[in-house]
Amino acid sequence: MIGFALGFAYLCFGIAMLFCLYRVVFGPGIADRVLALDTMTINAIALLALFGIDKGTGIYFEASLLFAMVGFISTVAYGKFILRGDIIE
């Protein structure tokens, strides 16, 4: 039963990644594209966690935490760049 649930979750998050990729490429504004990239980061974190559950090891959970930190910092930096035009003051 857990195998079926993991397969369904892989499929759902994979489709969500494709929708986000579409929004990144064909987004109407820069803010929409940044939000789509942030959502892709969240989906990638979920896929890493699912892969960790599937393989039964904890290293993927640590990788997902690192990916979350990098995704958060990049989203904040890009938002600051959009607002002020400069990242480092």
mmCIF file of N, CA and C in Angstrom:
data_model
loop_
_atom_site.group_PDB
_atom_site.id
_atom_site.type_symbol
_atom_site.label_atom_id
_atom_site.label_comp_id
_atom_site.label_asym_id
_atom_site.label_seq_id
_atom_site.Cartn_x
_atom_site.Cartn_y
_atom_site.Cartn_z
ATOM 1 N N MET A 1 0.816 -1.200 0.000
ATOM 2 C CA MET A 1 0.000 0.000 0.000
ATOM 3 C C MET A 1 0.860 1.264 0.000
ATOM 4 N N ILE A 2 1.982 1.235 0.728
ATOM 5 C CA ILE A 2 2.844 2.416 0.768
ATOM 6 C C ILE A 2 3.488 2.674 -0.590
ATOM 7 N N GLY A 3 3.745 1.609 -1.336
ATOM 8 C CA GLY A 3 4.299 1.774 -2.678
ATOM 9 C C GLY A 3 3.341 2.488 -3.614
ATOM 10 N N PHE A 4 2.052 2.150 -3.511
ATOM 11 C CA PHE A 4 1.042 2.824 -4.322
ATOM 12 C C PHE A 4 0.933 4.295 -3.932
ATOM 13 N N ALA A 5 0.954 4.580 -2.642
ATOM 14 C CA ALA A 5 0.860 5.962 -2.172
ATOM 15 C C ALA A 5 2.076 6.780 -2.609
ATOM 16 N N LEU A 6 3.258 6.178 -2.542
ATOM 17 C CA LEU A 6 4.454 6.880 -2.987
ATOM 18 C C LEU A 6 4.424 7.134 -4.491
ATOM 19 N N GLY A 7 3.978 6.167 -5.257
ATOM 20 C CA GLY A 7 3.867 6.355 -6.705
ATOM 21 C C GLY A 7 2.889 7.455 -7.063
ATOM 22 N N PHE A 8 1.761 7.486 -6.366
ATOM 23 C CA PHE A 8 0.763 8.538 -6.595
ATOM 24 C C PHE A 8 1.327 9.906 -6.217
ATOM 25 N N ALA A 9 2.070 9.965 -5.110
ATOM 26 C CA ALA A 9 2.666 11.233 -4.683
ATOM 27 C C ALA A 9 3.737 11.694 -5.670
ATOM 28 N N TYR A 10 4.554 10.759 -6.168
ATOM 29 C CA TYR A 10 5.539 11.110 -7.203
ATOM 30 C C TYR A 10 4.841 11.709 -8.425
ATOM 31 N N LEU A 11 3.759 11.103 -8.841
ATOM 32 C CA LEU A 11 3.020 11.571 -9.999
ATOM 33 C C LEU A 11 2.442 12.968 -9.756
ATOM 34 N N CYS A 12 1.838 13.170 -8.595
ATOM 35 C CA CYS A 12 1.236 14.475 -8.294
ATOM 36 C C CYS A 12 2.281 15.588 -8.234
ATOM 37 N N PHE A 13 3.388 15.332 -7.550
ATOM 38 C CA PHE A 13 4.417 16.364 -7.455
ATOM 39 C C PHE A 13 5.136 16.565 -8.787
ATOM 40 N N GLY A 14 5.246 15.523 -9.596
ATOM 41 C CA GLY A 14 5.822 15.675 -10.929
ATOM 42 C C GLY A 14 4.960 16.554 -11.822
ATOM 43 N N ILE A 15 3.649 16.350 -11.761
ATOM 44 C CA ILE A 15 2.732 17.191 -12.536
ATOM 45 C C ILE A 15 2.776 18.625 -12.034
ATOM 46 N N ALA A 16 2.855 18.800 -10.724
ATOM 47 C CA ALA A 16 2.954 20.148 -10.167
ATOM 48 C C ALA A 16 4.235 20.842 -10.628
ATOM 49 N N MET A 17 5.328 20.086 -10.719
ATOM 50 C CA MET A 17 6.582 20.671 -11.219
ATOM 51 C C MET A 17 6.433 21.103 -12.682
ATOM 52 N N LEU A 18 5.734 20.318 -13.475
ATOM 53 C CA LEU A 18 5.522 20.693 -14.875
ATOM 54 C C LEU A 18 4.676 21.956 -14.993
ATOM 55 N N PHE A 19 3.638 22.075 -14.160
ATOM 56 C CA PHE A 19 2.813 23.282 -14.169
ATOM 57 C C PHE A 19 3.623 24.507 -13.756
ATOM 58 N N CYS A 20 4.475 24.335 -12.770
ATOM 59 C CA CYS A 20 5.324 25.452 -12.334
ATOM 60 C C CYS A 20 6.333 25.819 -13.412
ATOM 61 N N LEU A 21 6.869 24.830 -14.091
ATOM 62 C CA LEU A 21 7.804 25.101 -15.174
ATOM 63 C C LEU A 21 7.118 25.876 -16.298
ATOM 64 N N TYR A 22 5.880 25.526 -16.575
ATOM 65 C CA TYR A 22 5.104 26.270 -17.578
ATOM 66 C C TYR A 22 4.944 27.716 -17.153
ATOM 67 N N ARG A 23 4.656 27.951 -15.866
ATOM 68 C CA ARG A 23 4.469 29.302 -15.372
ATOM 69 C C ARG A 23 5.786 30.092 -15.384
ATOM 70 N N VAL A 24 6.898 29.410 -15.153
ATOM 71 C CA VAL A 24 8.192 30.096 -15.211
ATOM 72 C C VAL A 24 8.485 30.549 -16.637
ATOM 73 N N VAL A 25 8.188 29.715 -17.600
ATOM 74 C CA VAL A 25 8.501 30.049 -18.992
ATOM 75 C C VAL A 25 7.505 31.057 -19.570
ATOM 76 N N PHE A 26 6.221 30.870 -19.302
ATOM 77 C CA PHE A 26 5.182 31.694 -19.923
ATOM 78 C C PHE A 26 4.469 32.603 -18.934
ATOM 79 N N GLY A 27 5.127 32.966 -17.850
ATOM 80 C CA GLY A 27 4.506 33.833 -16.861
ATOM 81 C C GLY A 27 4.326 35.249 -17.381
ATOM 82 N N PRO A 28 3.223 35.907 -16.991
ATOM 83 C CA PRO A 28 2.975 37.259 -17.501
ATOM 84 C C PRO A 28 3.897 38.316 -16.892
ATOM 85 N N GLY A 29 4.332 38.112 -15.667
ATOM 86 C CA GLY A 29 5.182 39.103 -15.018
ATOM 87 C C GLY A 29 6.337 38.447 -14.289
ATOM 88 N N ILE A 30 7.259 39.296 -13.842
ATOM 89 C CA ILE A 30 8.429 38.764 -13.153
ATOM 90 C C ILE A 30 8.053 38.205 -11.783
ATOM 91 N N ALA A 31 7.064 38.789 -11.128
ATOM 92 C CA ALA A 31 6.647 38.291 -9.819
ATOM 93 C C ALA A 31 6.040 36.892 -9.936
ATOM 94 N N ASP A 32 5.282 36.655 -10.993
ATOM 95 C CA ASP A 32 4.711 35.328 -11.218
ATOM 96 C C ASP A 32 5.798 34.292 -11.438
ATOM 97 N N ARG A 33 6.840 34.672 -12.124
ATOM 98 C CA ARG A 33 7.937 33.740 -12.385
ATOM 99 C C ARG A 33 8.726 33.427 -11.124
ATOM 100 N N VAL A 34 8.923 34.431 -10.269
ATOM 101 C CA VAL A 34 9.627 34.199 -9.006
ATOM 102 C C VAL A 34 8.808 33.280 -8.103
ATOM 103 N N LEU A 35 7.506 33.510 -8.030
ATOM 104 C CA LEU A 35 6.655 32.637 -7.222
ATOM 105 C C LEU A 35 6.614 31.217 -7.771
ATOM 106 N N ALA A 36 6.641 31.075 -9.085
ATOM 107 C CA ALA A 36 6.671 29.736 -9.671
ATOM 108 C C ALA A 36 7.981 29.024 -9.346
ATOM 109 N N LEU A 37 9.097 29.758 -9.360
ATOM 110 C CA LEU A 37 10.375 29.147 -8.982
ATOM 111 C C LEU A 37 10.377 28.738 -7.511
ATOM 112 N N ASP A 38 9.781 29.553 -6.658
ATOM 113 C CA ASP A 38 9.700 29.208 -5.246
ATOM 114 C C ASP A 38 8.827 27.977 -5.039
ATOM 115 N N THR A 39 7.744 27.893 -5.784
ATOM 116 C CA THR A 39 6.884 26.715 -5.692
ATOM 117 C C THR A 39 7.583 25.473 -6.234
ATOM 118 N N MET A 40 8.402 25.647 -7.266
ATOM 119 C CA MET A 40 9.185 24.508 -7.766
ATOM 120 C C MET A 40 10.173 24.029 -6.716
ATOM 121 N N THR A 41 10.724 24.965 -5.951
ATOM 122 C CA THR A 41 11.625 24.581 -4.865
ATOM 123 C C THR A 41 10.891 23.755 -3.825
ATOM 124 N N ILE A 42 9.690 24.166 -3.474
ATOM 125 C CA ILE A 42 8.896 23.423 -2.498
ATOM 126 C C ILE A 42 8.556 22.033 -3.020
ATOM 127 N N ASN A 43 8.212 21.941 -4.301
ATOM 128 C CA ASN A 43 7.919 20.636 -4.891
ATOM 129 C C ASN A 43 9.154 19.749 -4.937
ATOM 130 N N ALA A 44 10.318 20.334 -5.207
ATOM 131 C CA ALA A 44 11.553 19.547 -5.210
ATOM 132 C C ALA A 44 11.878 19.039 -3.808
ATOM 133 N N ILE A 45 11.606 19.851 -2.794
ATOM 134 C CA ILE A 45 11.811 19.414 -1.411
ATOM 135 C C ILE A 45 10.895 18.237 -1.095
ATOM 136 N N ALA A 46 9.659 18.326 -1.545
ATOM 137 C CA ALA A 46 8.719 17.225 -1.319
ATOM 138 C C ALA A 46 9.170 15.957 -2.044
ATOM 139 N N LEU A 47 9.683 16.100 -3.265
ATOM 140 C CA LEU A 47 10.166 14.930 -3.997
ATOM 141 C C LEU A 47 11.387 14.306 -3.318
ATOM 142 N N LEU A 48 12.273 15.137 -2.777
ATOM 143 C CA LEU A 48 13.410 14.595 -2.040
ATOM 144 C C LEU A 48 12.956 13.847 -0.788
ATOM 145 N N ALA A 49 11.976 14.394 -0.094
ATOM 146 C CA ALA A 49 11.460 13.715 1.094
ATOM 147 C C ALA A 49 10.785 12.389 0.724
ATOM 148 N N LEU A 50 10.040 12.389 -0.363
ATOM 149 C CA LEU A 50 9.416 11.141 -0.820
ATOM 150 C C LEU A 50 10.470 10.108 -1.208
ATOM 151 N N PHE A 51 11.521 10.562 -1.865
ATOM 152 C CA PHE A 51 12.593 9.640 -2.248
ATOM 153 C C PHE A 51 13.277 9.076 -1.010
ATOM 154 N N GLY A 52 13.442 9.902 0.021
ATOM 155 C CA GLY A 52 14.012 9.425 1.280
ATOM 156 C C GLY A 52 13.133 8.389 1.956
ATOM 157 N N ILE A 53 11.830 8.592 1.901
ATOM 158 C CA ILE A 53 10.902 7.597 2.457
ATOM 159 C C ILE A 53 10.973 6.314 1.649
ATOM 160 N N ASP A 54 11.040 6.458 0.322
ATOM 161 C CA ASP A 54 11.078 5.292 -0.560
ATOM 162 C C ASP A 54 12.344 4.462 -0.339
ATOM 163 N N LYS A 55 13.476 5.114 -0.180
ATOM 164 C CA LYS A 55 14.733 4.391 0.002
ATOM 165 C C LYS A 55 15.013 4.024 1.454
ATOM 166 N N GLY A 56 14.316 4.664 2.382
ATOM 167 C CA GLY A 56 14.485 4.317 3.796
ATOM 168 C C GLY A 56 15.767 4.848 4.416
ATOM 169 N N THR A 57 16.249 5.968 3.930
ATOM 170 C CA THR A 57 17.465 6.563 4.473
ATOM 171 C C THR A 57 17.214 8.021 4.822
ATOM 172 N N GLY A 58 17.997 8.557 5.746
ATOM 173 C CA GLY A 58 17.789 9.911 6.217
ATOM 174 C C GLY A 58 18.602 10.975 5.509
ATOM 175 N N ILE A 59 19.485 10.571 4.617
ATOM 176 C CA ILE A 59 20.344 11.541 3.956
ATOM 177 C C ILE A 59 19.547 12.469 3.037
ATOM 178 N N TYR A 60 18.463 11.980 2.485
ATOM 179 C CA TYR A 60 17.656 12.804 1.588
ATOM 180 C C TYR A 60 16.888 13.870 2.357
ATOM 181 N N PHE A 61 16.580 13.622 3.612
ATOM 182 C CA PHE A 61 15.922 14.630 4.430
ATOM 183 C C PHE A 61 16.882 15.778 4.729
ATOM 184 N N GLU A 62 18.140 15.456 4.969
ATOM 185 C CA GLU A 62 19.139 16.506 5.163
ATOM 186 C C GLU A 62 19.355 17.292 3.876
ATOM 187 N N ALA A 63 19.352 16.601 2.757
ATOM 188 C CA ALA A 63 19.492 17.286 1.467
ATOM 189 C C ALA A 63 18.298 18.199 1.218
ATOM 190 N N SER A 64 17.105 17.777 1.621
ATOM 191 C CA SER A 64 15.930 18.625 1.435
ATOM 192 C C SER A 64 15.998 19.867 2.321
ATOM 193 N N LEU A 65 16.568 19.746 3.520
ATOM 194 C CA LEU A 65 16.751 20.922 4.365
ATOM 195 C C LEU A 65 17.731 21.910 3.748
ATOM 196 N N LEU A 66 18.818 21.407 3.202
ATOM 197 C CA LEU A 66 19.775 22.280 2.524
ATOM 198 C C LEU A 66 19.150 22.949 1.307
ATOM 199 N N PHE A 67 18.373 22.195 0.572
ATOM 200 C CA PHE A 67 17.706 22.738 -0.607
ATOM 201 C C PHE A 67 16.699 23.809 -0.206
ATOM 202 N N ALA A 68 16.023 23.616 0.925
ATOM 203 C CA ALA A 68 15.064 24.617 1.418
ATOM 204 C C ALA A 68 15.773 25.912 1.800
ATOM 205 N N MET A 69 16.919 25.794 2.447
ATOM 206 C CA MET A 69 17.660 26.999 2.823
ATOM 207 C C MET A 69 18.141 27.761 1.594
ATOM 208 N N VAL A 70 18.680 27.062 0.629
ATOM 209 C CA VAL A 70 19.158 27.719 -0.592
ATOM 210 C C VAL A 70 17.994 28.333 -1.366
ATOM 211 N N GLY A 71 16.872 27.635 -1.433
ATOM 212 C CA GLY A 71 15.698 28.163 -2.118
ATOM 213 C C GLY A 71 15.155 29.414 -1.454
ATOM 214 N N PHE A 72 15.132 29.438 -0.129
ATOM 215 C CA PHE A 72 14.641 30.609 0.590
ATOM 216 C C PHE A 72 15.557 31.803 0.364
ATOM 217 N N ILE A 73 16.856 31.592 0.482
ATOM 218 C CA ILE A 73 17.801 32.692 0.302
ATOM 219 C C ILE A 73 17.736 33.229 -1.128
ATOM 220 N N SER A 74 17.628 32.348 -2.105
ATOM 221 C CA SER A 74 17.570 32.814 -3.489
ATOM 222 C C SER A 74 16.282 33.577 -3.771
ATOM 223 N N THR A 75 15.163 33.164 -3.188
ATOM 224 C CA THR A 75 13.909 33.884 -3.384
ATOM 225 C C THR A 75 13.974 35.261 -2.742
ATOM 226 N N VAL A 76 14.514 35.344 -1.552
ATOM 227 C CA VAL A 76 14.642 36.642 -0.879
ATOM 228 C C VAL A 76 15.591 37.553 -1.655
ATOM 229 N N ALA A 77 16.703 37.017 -2.122
ATOM 230 C CA ALA A 77 17.662 37.826 -2.878
ATOM 231 C C ALA A 77 17.054 38.322 -4.185
ATOM 232 N N TYR A 78 16.314 37.470 -4.856
ATOM 233 C CA TYR A 78 15.714 37.884 -6.125
ATOM 234 C C TYR A 78 14.618 38.911 -5.896
ATOM 235 N N GLY A 79 13.841 38.746 -4.814
ATOM 236 C CA GLY A 79 12.834 39.746 -4.473
ATOM 237 C C GLY A 79 13.452 41.090 -4.143
ATOM 238 N N LYS A 80 14.560 41.076 -3.431
ATOM 239 C CA LYS A 80 15.258 42.314 -3.111
ATOM 240 C C LYS A 80 15.820 42.958 -4.377
ATOM 241 N N PHE A 81 16.302 42.142 -5.285
ATOM 242 C CA PHE A 81 16.804 42.665 -6.548
ATOM 243 C C PHE A 81 15.693 43.323 -7.359
ATOM 244 N N ILE A 82 14.506 42.742 -7.352
ATOM 245 C CA ILE A 82 13.380 43.315 -8.086
ATOM 246 C C ILE A 82 12.970 44.645 -7.470
ATOM 247 N N LEU A 83 12.931 44.712 -6.138
ATOM 248 C CA LEU A 83 12.472 45.930 -5.484
ATOM 249 C C LEU A 83 13.488 47.061 -5.557
ATOM 250 N N ARG A 84 14.769 46.757 -5.317
ATOM 251 C CA ARG A 84 15.762 47.813 -5.189
ATOM 252 C C ARG A 84 16.756 47.882 -6.341
ATOM 253 N N GLY A 85 16.866 46.842 -7.114
ATOM 254 C CA GLY A 85 17.812 46.845 -8.221
ATOM 255 C C GLY A 85 19.231 46.483 -7.814
ATOM 256 N N ASP A 86 19.433 46.193 -6.526
ATOM 257 C CA ASP A 86 20.752 45.830 -6.027
ATOM 258 C C ASP A 86 20.570 44.854 -4.877
ATOM 259 N N ILE A 87 21.408 43.847 -4.817
ATOM 260 C CA ILE A 87 21.283 42.847 -3.757
ATOM 261 C C ILE A 87 22.075 43.265 -2.534
ATOM 262 N N ILE A 88 23.302 43.689 -2.735
ATOM 263 C CA ILE A 88 24.171 44.079 -1.617
ATOM 264 C C ILE A 88 24.255 45.599 -1.601
ATOM 265 N N GLU A 89 23.916 46.177 -0.481
ATOM 266 C CA GLU A 89 23.920 47.636 -0.379
ATOM 267 C C GLU A 89 25.264 48.157 0.040
#
